[in-house]
PDB file of C-alpha atoms in Angstrom:
ATOM      1  CA  MET W 731     118.109  96.656 134.221  1.00  0.00           C
ATOM      2  CA  SER W 732     116.444  98.936 136.243  1.00  0.00           C
ATOM      3  CA  SER W 733     113.157  97.816 137.393  1.00  0.00           C
ATOM      4  CA  ALA W 734     111.150 101.000 135.028  1.00  0.00           C
ATOM      5  CA  SER W 735     113.369  99.929 131.681  1.00  0.00           C
ATOM      6  CA  THR W 736     112.231  96.016 132.808  1.00  0.00           C
ATOM      7  CA  ALA W 737     108.406  97.855 133.287  1.00  0.00           C
ATOM      8  CA  ALA W 738     108.810  99.938 130.147  1.00  0.00           C
ATOM      9  CA  ALA W 739     110.004  97.259 127.501  1.00  0.00           C
ATOM     10  CA  SER W 740     106.944  95.218 129.282  1.00  0.00           C
ATOM     11  CA  ALA W 741     103.858  97.120 128.821  1.00  0.00           C
ATOM     12  CA  PRO W 742     101.413  96.458 126.706  1.00  0.00           C
ATOM     13  CA  PRO W 743     101.589  98.713 123.430  1.00  0.00           C
ATOM     14  CA  SER W 744      99.657 101.411 122.976  1.00  0.00           C
ATOM     15  CA  GLY W 745      95.552 102.039 121.507  1.00  0.00           C
ATOM     16  CA  LEU W 746      98.106 103.298 118.240  1.00  0.00           C
ATOM     17  CA  MET W 747     100.477 100.893 118.248  1.00  0.00           C
ATOM     18  CA  LYS W 748      97.007  97.892 118.439  1.00  0.00           C
ATOM     19  CA  ARG W 749      95.789  99.297 115.801  1.00  0.00           C
ATOM     20  CA  ALA W 750      98.970  99.866 113.471  1.00  0.00           C
ATOM     21  CA  LEU W 751      99.542  96.218 114.031  1.00  0.00           C
ATOM     22  CA  ALA W 752      96.498  96.036 113.534  1.00  0.00           C
ATOM     23  CA  VAL W 753      96.495  97.207 110.038  1.00  0.00           C
ATOM     24  CA  ILE W 754      99.742  95.319 108.926  1.00  0.00           C
ATOM     25  CA  ARG W 755      97.952  91.737 110.356  1.00  0.00           C
ATOM     26  CA  ALA W 756      95.195  92.971 108.199  1.00  0.00           C
ATOM     27  CA  MET W 757      97.107  93.313 104.687  1.00  0.00           C
ATOM     28  CA  ILE W 758      99.529  89.892 105.487  1.00  0.00           C
ATOM     29  CA  ASP W 759      95.612  88.317 105.826  1.00  0.00           C
ATOM     30  CA  TRP W 760      94.650  89.963 102.541  1.00  0.00           C
ATOM     31  CA  VAL W 761      98.019  89.296 100.800  1.00  0.00           C
ATOM     32  CA  PHE W 762      98.654  85.478 101.681  1.00  0.00           C
ATOM     33  CA  GLY W 763      95.269  84.721 102.551  1.00  0.00           C
ATOM     34  CA  TYR W 764      91.996  82.889 101.451  1.00  0.00           C
ATOM     35  CA  ASP W 765      89.771  83.326  99.024  1.00  0.00           C
ATOM     36  CA  PHE W 766      87.098  81.232 100.304  1.00  0.00           C
ATOM     37  CA  PHE W 767      86.068  79.530 104.283  1.00  0.00           C
ATOM     38  CA  ILE W 768      84.171  77.279 104.585  1.00  0.00           C
ATOM     39  CA  SER W 769      82.318  76.214 106.951  1.00  0.00           C
ATOM     40  CA  TYR W 770      80.513  72.801 108.070  1.00  0.00           C
ATOM     41  CA  SER W 771      79.523  69.980 110.570  1.00  0.00           C
ATOM     42  CA  TRP W 772      81.969  67.106 110.650  1.00  0.00           C
ATOM     43  CA  GLU W 773      78.622  65.226 112.191  1.00  0.00           C
ATOM     44  CA  ASP W 774      77.051  65.716 108.114  1.00  0.00           C
ATOM     45  CA  GLU W 775      80.385  65.074 106.394  1.00  0.00           C
ATOM     46  CA  SER W 776      80.581  61.896 108.114  1.00  0.00           C
ATOM     47  CA  LEU W 777      77.544  60.570 107.009  1.00  0.00           C
ATOM     48  CA  SER W 778      78.197  61.865 103.718  1.00  0.00           C
ATOM     49  CA  PRO W 779      81.176  63.662 102.437  1.00  0.00           C
ATOM     50  CA  TYR W 780      80.337  67.170 100.683  1.00  0.00           C
ATOM     51  CA  ALA W 781      82.132  70.222 102.257  1.00  0.00           C
ATOM     52  CA  VAL W 782      85.692  68.011 101.488  1.00  0.00           C
ATOM     53  CA  PRO W 783      84.965  67.917  97.998  1.00  0.00           C
ATOM     54  CA  LEU W 784      83.396  71.544  97.476  1.00  0.00           C
ATOM     55  CA  ALA W 785      87.430  72.286  98.387  1.00  0.00           C
ATOM     56  CA  GLU W 786      88.749  70.086  96.113  1.00  0.00           C
ATOM     57  CA  ALA W 787      86.429  70.919  93.109  1.00  0.00           C
ATOM     58  CA  LEU W 788      87.120  74.550  93.958  1.00  0.00           C
ATOM     59  CA  ASN W 789      90.687  74.012  94.324  1.00  0.00           C
ATOM     60  CA  ALA W 790      91.580  71.891  90.885  1.00  0.00           C
ATOM     61  CA  LYS W 791      89.112  73.687  88.956  1.00  0.00           C
ATOM     62  CA  PHE W 792      89.667  77.380  89.665  1.00  0.00           C
ATOM     63  CA  ARG W 793      92.561  77.877  91.789  1.00  0.00           C
ATOM     64  CA  PHE W 794      91.084  79.601  94.288  1.00  0.00           C
ATOM     65  CA  ARG W 795      92.769  79.010  97.935  1.00  0.00           C
ATOM     66  CA  VAL W 796      90.925  77.525 100.430  1.00  0.00           C
ATOM     67  CA  CYS W 797      90.501  77.174 104.220  1.00  0.00           C
ATOM     68  CA  LEU W 798      89.053  73.674 105.120  1.00  0.00           C
ATOM     69  CA  ASP W 799      89.840  73.458 108.773  1.00  0.00           C
ATOM     70  CA  ARG W 800      91.160  69.549 108.481  1.00  0.00           C
ATOM     71  CA  THR W 801      93.536  70.570 106.064  1.00  0.00           C
ATOM     72  CA  GLU W 802      94.793  74.173 107.451  1.00  0.00           C
ATOM     73  CA  TYR W 803      94.277  73.217 111.196  1.00  0.00           C
ATOM     74  CA  HIS W 804      96.753  70.970 113.344  1.00  0.00           C
ATOM     75  CA  ALA W 805      96.997  69.781 117.117  1.00  0.00           C
ATOM     76  CA  GLY W 806      98.055  72.427 119.716  1.00  0.00           C
ATOM     77  CA  MET W 807      96.525  75.200 118.331  1.00  0.00           C
ATOM     78  CA  ASP W 808      94.049  76.965 119.762  1.00  0.00           C
ATOM     79  CA  LEU W 809      90.915  77.007 118.026  1.00  0.00           C
ATOM     80  CA  THR W 810      89.000  79.451 118.831  1.00  0.00           C
ATOM     81  CA  GLN W 811      91.649  82.209 117.706  1.00  0.00           C
ATOM     82  CA  ALA W 812      93.177  80.522 114.816  1.00  0.00           C
ATOM     83  CA  THR W 813      89.046  80.243 113.342  1.00  0.00           C
ATOM     84  CA  LYS W 814      88.683  83.963 114.249  1.00  0.00           C
ATOM     85  CA  ARG W 815      91.575  84.319 111.857  1.00  0.00           C
ATOM     86  CA  ARG W 816      91.447  82.330 109.302  1.00  0.00           C
ATOM     87  CA  VAL W 817      87.604  83.382 108.823  1.00  0.00           C
ATOM     88  CA  ARG W 818      89.329  87.445 108.913  1.00  0.00           C
ATOM     89  CA  ALA W 819      91.788  86.158 106.257  1.00  0.00           C
ATOM     90  CA  SER W 820      89.049  84.829 104.012  1.00  0.00           C
ATOM     91  CA  LYS W 821      87.270  86.846 101.701  1.00  0.00           C
ATOM     92  CA  VAL W 822      84.272  84.709 101.414  1.00  0.00           C
ATOM     93  CA  PHE W 823      82.432  83.164 103.859  1.00  0.00           C
ATOM     94  CA  LEU W 824      81.351  79.858 102.493  1.00  0.00           C
ATOM     95  CA  LEU W 825      78.568  77.723 104.267  1.00  0.00           C
ATOM     96  CA  VAL W 826      77.955  74.403 103.946  1.00  0.00           C
ATOM     97  CA  LEU W 827      74.046  74.351 105.482  1.00  0.00           C
ATOM     98  CA  ARG W 828      73.102  70.784 106.280  1.00  0.00           C
ATOM     99  CA  PRO W 829      71.183  69.655 109.267  1.00  0.00           C
ATOM    100  CA  CYS W 830      73.648  69.360 111.671  1.00  0.00           C
ATOM    101  CA  ALA W 831      75.448  72.123 110.780  1.00  0.00           C
ATOM    102  CA  ALA W 832      72.834  74.693 110.866  1.00  0.00           C
ATOM    103  CA  ARG W 833      72.157  73.308 114.770  1.00  0.00           C
ATOM    104  CA  GLY W 834      76.148  72.722 115.326  1.00  0.00           C
ATOM    105  CA  PRO W 835      77.775  75.625 117.961  1.00  0.00           C
ATOM    106  CA  TRP W 836      80.583  75.956 116.445  1.00  0.00           C
ATOM    107  CA  VAL W 837      79.094  76.952 112.725  1.00  0.00           C
ATOM    108  CA  LEU W 838      77.253  79.286 114.184  1.00  0.00           C
ATOM    109  CA  ARG W 839      80.553  80.767 116.111  1.00  0.00           C
ATOM    110  CA  GLU W 840      82.290  81.002 112.753  1.00  0.00           C
ATOM    111  CA  VAL W 841      79.300  82.928 111.224  1.00  0.00           C
ATOM    112  CA  GLU W 842      78.756  84.796 114.013  1.00  0.00           C
ATOM    113  CA  GLU W 843      82.483  85.956 113.434  1.00  0.00           C
ATOM    114  CA  ALA W 844      81.752  86.127 109.763  1.00  0.00           C
ATOM    115  CA  ILE W 845      79.416  88.884 110.351  1.00  0.00           C
ATOM    116  CA  LYS W 846      81.424  90.520 112.647  1.00  0.00           C
ATOM    117  CA  ALA W 847      84.114  90.805 110.441  1.00  0.00           C
ATOM    118  CA  ARG W 848      81.902  92.320 107.552  1.00  0.00           C
ATOM    119  CA  ARG W 849      82.753  88.631 105.194  1.00  0.00           C
ATOM    120  CA  THR W 850      80.613  88.276 102.437  1.00  0.00           C
ATOM    121  CA  ILE W 851      77.855  85.080 103.772  1.00  0.00           C
ATOM    122  CA  VAL W 852      77.470  82.816 101.302  1.00  0.00           C
ATOM    123  CA  PRO W 853      75.019  79.575 102.427  1.00  0.00           C
ATOM    124  CA  ILE W 854      74.830  76.843 100.209  1.00  0.00           C
ATOM    125  CA  ASP W 855      71.799  75.613 100.811  1.00  0.00           C
ATOM    126  CA  VAL W 856      71.635  72.303 100.468  1.00  0.00           C
ATOM    127  CA  GLY W 857      68.536  69.843 100.016  1.00  0.00           C
ATOM    128  CA  SER W 858      66.709  73.000 101.045  1.00  0.00           C
ATOM    129  CA  THR W 859      67.785  72.727 104.612  1.00  0.00           C
ATOM    130  CA  PHE W 860      67.371  76.324 104.858  1.00  0.00           C
ATOM    131  CA  GLU W 861      63.300  75.965 104.227  1.00  0.00           C
ATOM    132  CA  SER W 862      63.143  73.260 106.883  1.00  0.00           C
ATOM    133  CA  LEU W 863      64.616  74.977 110.141  1.00  0.00           C
ATOM    134  CA  PRO W 864      62.405  76.552 112.928  1.00  0.00           C
ATOM    135  CA  THR W 865      61.515  80.272 112.227  1.00  0.00           C
ATOM    136  CA  ASP W 866      63.556  80.563 116.110  1.00  0.00           C
ATOM    137  CA  LEU W 867      66.797  78.904 115.265  1.00  0.00           C
ATOM    138  CA  PRO W 868      69.700  81.710 115.576  1.00  0.00           C
ATOM    139  CA  VAL W 869      72.152  80.493 112.250  1.00  0.00           C
ATOM    140  CA  ARG W 870      68.136  80.471 110.613  1.00  0.00           C
ATOM    141  CA  ARG W 871      67.835  84.164 112.025  1.00  0.00           C
ATOM    142  CA  LEU W 872      71.389  85.565 110.944  1.00  0.00           C
ATOM    143  CA  LEU W 873      71.102  83.768 107.165  1.00  0.00           C
ATOM    144  CA  GLU W 874      67.665  85.110 106.327  1.00  0.00           C
ATOM    145  CA  ASN W 875      68.905  88.528 104.888  1.00  0.00           C
ATOM    146  CA  HIS W 876      71.823  86.467 102.534  1.00  0.00           C
ATOM    147  CA  LEU W 877      71.184  84.847  98.903  1.00  0.00           C
ATOM    148  CA  ARG W 878      71.979  81.990  98.688  1.00  0.00           C
ATOM    149  CA  VAL W 879      72.780  79.378  96.906  1.00  0.00           C
ATOM    150  CA  ARG W 880      70.204  76.566  96.261  1.00  0.00           C
ATOM    151  CA  ALA W 881      72.000  72.829  95.815  1.00  0.00           C
ATOM    152  CA  GLU W 882      71.398  69.469  95.084  1.00  0.00           C
ATOM    153  CA  ALA W 883      74.556  67.223  95.169  1.00  0.00           C
ATOM    154  CA  THR W 884      75.140  64.786  93.218  1.00  0.00           C
ATOM    155  CA  LEU W 885      76.772  61.494  93.096  1.00  0.00           C
ATOM    156  CA  GLY W 886      80.371  61.230  92.550  1.00  0.00           C
ATOM    157  CA  ASN W 887      82.636  58.463  91.306  1.00  0.00           C
ATOM    158  CA  ARG W 888      82.973  57.165  95.111  1.00  0.00           C
ATOM    159  CA  GLN W 889      79.616  57.677  95.559  1.00  0.00           C
ATOM    160  CA  ASP W 890      79.682  60.918  97.598  1.00  0.00           C
ATOM    161  CA  GLU W 891      77.552  64.007  97.471  1.00  0.00           C
ATOM    162  CA  VAL W 892      79.411  66.608  95.252  1.00  0.00           C
ATOM    163  CA  PRO W 893      78.949  69.815  94.243  1.00  0.00           C
ATOM    164  CA  SER W 894      76.401  69.840  90.937  1.00  0.00           C
ATOM    165  CA  PRO W 895      78.695  71.865  88.235  1.00  0.00           C
ATOM    166  CA  GLU W 896      75.808  74.691  88.551  1.00  0.00           C
ATOM    167  CA  THR W 897      76.253  75.025  92.319  1.00  0.00           C
ATOM    168  CA  LEU W 898      80.653  75.773  90.885  1.00  0.00           C
ATOM    169  CA  LYS W 899      79.156  77.521  88.963  1.00  0.00           C
ATOM    170  CA  GLU W 900      76.934  79.942  90.955  1.00  0.00           C
ATOM    171  CA  ILE W 901      79.923  80.168  93.670  1.00  0.00           C
ATOM    172  CA  LYS W 902      82.951  81.225  91.487  1.00  0.00           C
ATOM    173  CA  ASN W 903      80.049  83.892  89.650  1.00  0.00           C
ATOM    174  CA  SER W 904      79.745  85.063  93.495  1.00  0.00           C
ATOM    175  CA  PHE W 905      83.305  85.703  93.811  1.00  0.00           C
ATOM    176  CA  GLY W 906      83.465  87.631  90.645  1.00  0.00           C
ATOM    177  CA  PHE W 907      81.452  89.864  92.219  1.00  0.00           C
ATOM    178  CA  ILE W 908      82.942  90.380  95.473  1.00  0.00           C
ATOM    179  CA  ARG W 909      86.432  90.745  93.652  1.00  0.00           C
ATOM    180  CA  ARG W 910      85.237  93.359  90.975  1.00  0.00           C
ATOM    181  CA  ASP W 911      83.983  95.318  94.048  1.00  0.00           C
ATOM    182  CA  THR W 912      86.713  94.482  95.513  1.00  0.00           C
ATOM    183  CA  ILE W 913      88.584  96.514  93.312  1.00  0.00           C
ATOM    184  CA  LYS W 914      86.328  99.418  93.268  1.00  0.00           C
ATOM    185  CA  LEU W 915      86.657  99.942  96.400  1.00  0.00           C
ATOM    186  CA  TRP W 916      90.336  99.281  96.330  1.00  0.00           C
ATOM    187  CA  VAL W 917      90.996 102.451  93.473  1.00  0.00           C
ATOM    188  CA  ALA W 918      88.471 104.468  95.515  1.00  0.00           C
ATOM    189  CA  ILE W 919      90.576 103.903  98.621  1.00  0.00           C
ATOM    190  CA  ALA W 920      93.779 105.146  96.035  1.00  0.00           C
ATOM    191  CA  LEU W 921      92.115 108.123  94.667  1.00  0.00           C
ATOM    192  CA  ALA W 922      90.940 108.880  98.327  1.00  0.00           C
ATOM    193  CA  ALA W 923      95.045 108.195  98.860  1.00  0.00           C
ATOM    194  CA  ALA W 924      96.045 110.696  96.559  1.00  0.00           C
ATOM    195  CA  PHE W 925      93.656 113.014  97.465  1.00  0.00           C
ATOM    196  CA  ALA W 926      94.823 113.466 101.048  1.00  0.00           C
ATOM    197  CA  VAL W 927      98.415 113.242  99.460  1.00  0.00           C
ATOM    198  CA  LEU W 928      97.823 116.263  96.714  1.00  0.00           C
ATOM    199  CA  ALA W 929      96.011 118.040  99.959  1.00  0.00           C
ATOM    200  CA  LEU W 930      98.856 117.493 102.001  1.00  0.00           C
ATOM    201  CA  LEU W 931     102.165 119.324  99.507  1.00  0.00           C
ATOM    202  CA  PHE W 932      99.339 122.242  99.354  1.00  0.00           C
ATOM    203  CA  TYR W 933      99.242 121.990 103.031  1.00  0.00           C
ATOM    204  CA  LEU W 934     102.892 122.439 103.446  1.00  0.00           C
ATOM    205  CA  GLN W 935     103.744 124.338 100.234  1.00  0.00           C
ATOM    206  CA  MET W 936     101.203 126.923 101.914  1.00  0.00           C
ATOM    207  CA  SER W 937     102.680 126.820 105.023  1.00  0.00           C
ATOM    208  CA  GLU W 938     106.086 126.952 103.844  1.00  0.00           C
ATOM    209  CA  ALA W 939     104.734 130.063 102.142  1.00  0.00           C
ATOM    210  CA  LYS W 940     103.923 131.934 105.355  1.00  0.00           C
ATOM    211  CA  HIS W 941     106.984 131.279 107.288  1.00  0.00           C
ATOM    212  CA  GLN W 942     108.710 133.070 104.300  1.00  0.00           C
ATOM    213  CA  ARG W 943     105.938 135.911 104.772  1.00  0.00           C
ATOM    214  CA  ASP W 944     107.025 135.879 108.166  1.00  0.00           C
ATOM    215  CA  LEU W 945     110.708 135.248 108.457  1.00  0.00           C
ATOM    216  CA  ALA W 946     110.966 138.835 106.100  1.00  0.00           C
ATOM    217  CA  LEU W 947     108.372 140.343 108.031  1.00  0.00           C
ATOM    218  CA  ALA W 948     110.490 139.247 111.056  1.00  0.00           C
ATOM    219  CA  ARG W 949     113.946 140.365 109.087  1.00  0.00           C
ATOM    220  CA  ASP W 950     112.191 143.661 108.301  1.00  0.00           C
ATOM    221  CA  GLN W 951     111.379 144.317 111.919  1.00  0.00           C
ATOM    222  CA  ALA W 952     114.920 143.170 113.848  1.00  0.00           C
ATOM    223  CA  GLY W 953     116.765 145.996 111.152  1.00  0.00           C
ATOM    224  CA  ARG W 954     114.304 148.368 112.351  1.00  0.00           C
ATOM    225  CA  ALA W 955     115.283 147.172 116.295  1.00  0.00           C
ATOM    226  CA  GLN W 956     119.311 147.339 114.951  1.00  0.00           C
ATOM    227  CA  TYR W 957     118.764 150.457 114.255  1.00  0.00           C
ATOM    228  CA  LEU W 958     116.499 151.847 117.264  1.00  0.00           C
ATOM    229  CA  PHE W 959     118.999 150.118 119.438  1.00  0.00           C
ATOM    230  CA  THR W 960     121.887 152.807 118.331  1.00  0.00           C
ATOM    231  CA  GLN W 961     119.525 155.465 119.381  1.00  0.00           C
ATOM    232  CA  PRO W 962     119.533 157.578 122.720  1.00  0.00           C
ATOM    233  CA  ARG W 963     116.099 157.047 124.395  1.00  0.00           C
ATOM    234  CA  ARG W 964     114.469 154.684 121.998  1.00  0.00           C
ATOM    235  CA  LEU W 965     115.077 151.394 123.875  1.00  0.00           C
ATOM    236  CA  ASP W 966     112.303 150.011 124.691  1.00  0.00           C
ATOM    237  CA  GLU W 967     110.308 151.065 120.976  1.00  0.00           C
ATOM    238  CA  ALA W 968     113.737 148.785 119.942  1.00  0.00           C
ATOM    239  CA  LEU W 969     113.466 145.719 122.582  1.00  0.00           C
ATOM    240  CA  VAL W 970     109.728 145.747 121.659  1.00  0.00           C
ATOM    241  CA  THR W 971     110.635 145.392 118.233  1.00  0.00           C
ATOM    242  CA  ALA W 972     113.279 142.846 118.361  1.00  0.00           C
ATOM    243  CA  ILE W 973     110.970 140.786 119.986  1.00  0.00           C
ATOM    244  CA  GLY W 974     108.930 140.142 117.767  1.00  0.00           C
ATOM    245  CA  ALA W 975     111.798 139.767 115.350  1.00  0.00           C
ATOM    246  CA  ALA W 976     112.774 136.878 118.026  1.00  0.00           C
ATOM    247  CA  ASP W 977     109.147 135.096 117.989  1.00  0.00           C
ATOM    248  CA  ALA W 978     109.392 135.006 114.515  1.00  0.00           C
ATOM    249  CA  GLY W 979     112.780 132.677 114.889  1.00  0.00           C
ATOM    250  CA  LEU W 980     115.831 134.524 114.328  1.00  0.00           C
ATOM    251  CA  THR W 981     117.478 134.764 116.966  1.00  0.00           C
ATOM    252  CA  LYS W 982     120.184 132.785 115.636  1.00  0.00           C
ATOM    253  CA  ASP W 983     121.277 136.208 113.533  1.00  0.00           C
ATOM    254  CA  ILE W 984     124.458 136.646 115.783  1.00  0.00           C
ATOM    255  CA  ASP W 985     125.004 139.565 113.808  1.00  0.00           C
ATOM    256  CA  ASN W 986     122.122 141.544 114.782  1.00  0.00           C
ATOM    257  CA  PRO W 987     122.756 141.998 119.477  1.00  0.00           C
ATOM    258  CA  ALA W 988     118.979 144.146 119.515  1.00  0.00           C
ATOM    259  CA  LEU W 989     118.000 140.098 118.564  1.00  0.00           C
ATOM    260  CA  ARG W 990     120.504 138.900 121.318  1.00  0.00           C
ATOM    261  CA  TRP W 991     119.474 141.301 123.598  1.00  0.00           C
ATOM    262  CA  ALA W 992     115.304 140.142 123.343  1.00  0.00           C
ATOM    263  CA  ALA W 993     117.210 135.729 123.454  1.00  0.00           C
ATOM    264  CA  ALA W 994     118.726 137.144 126.631  1.00  0.00           C
ATOM    265  CA  ILE W 995     115.384 138.691 128.320  1.00  0.00           C
ATOM    266  CA  THR W 996     113.281 136.266 127.127  1.00  0.00           C
TER     267      THR W 996
END
């Protein structure tokens, strides 16, 4: 293989190709992604589990697809890239807001990624954590305009803190609203796509009609050029007329000597 071929094969994808790949990846994530991405602090969880029981309840009670790092990540993964991909592959970003999570740099990065990806963020304010946070804390500033699920944990059979039935119901209802908004969005996209297809068909029909009119005019010019070609002292006029016909795409008409002449000199 030549060096030029090697360079072409190793060249990075173009901007259009990158956008196409991004669209394909987004579609795959939408179909095979998650309903919820749960962001939490391991320090909070080590003191009293809440995120794990929340993920288990959402899956067991409502069959939601939940992304939790303990079950979806494995050794050797690039955590930054893996988190970015999984946040974007989720429809809703659930933040288990507890003291350590509110101050954790990793949770902050996850929240920032969710905002960047324009995901719906639902903070679960466990034990009124939000109100106790300093006003200058980055997480608090980012969440100020988000409606929060106020959650009071209850004790489960294992004496872990678990989401109350009211909290689970509120999360489920919020997902229902988001799902309806998503359906409306897809309907709007489908209508826009249908309109675009109709507009394209109309344009193609108009273009074909214009092409046929131009061909008809060109054939008329070709016939006149062929007549003038046989008349003495009218060769210049025949050439001009033939060139006009040739420009319309009739140069393949080999039965017309005027057109062959025009094609040869143009």
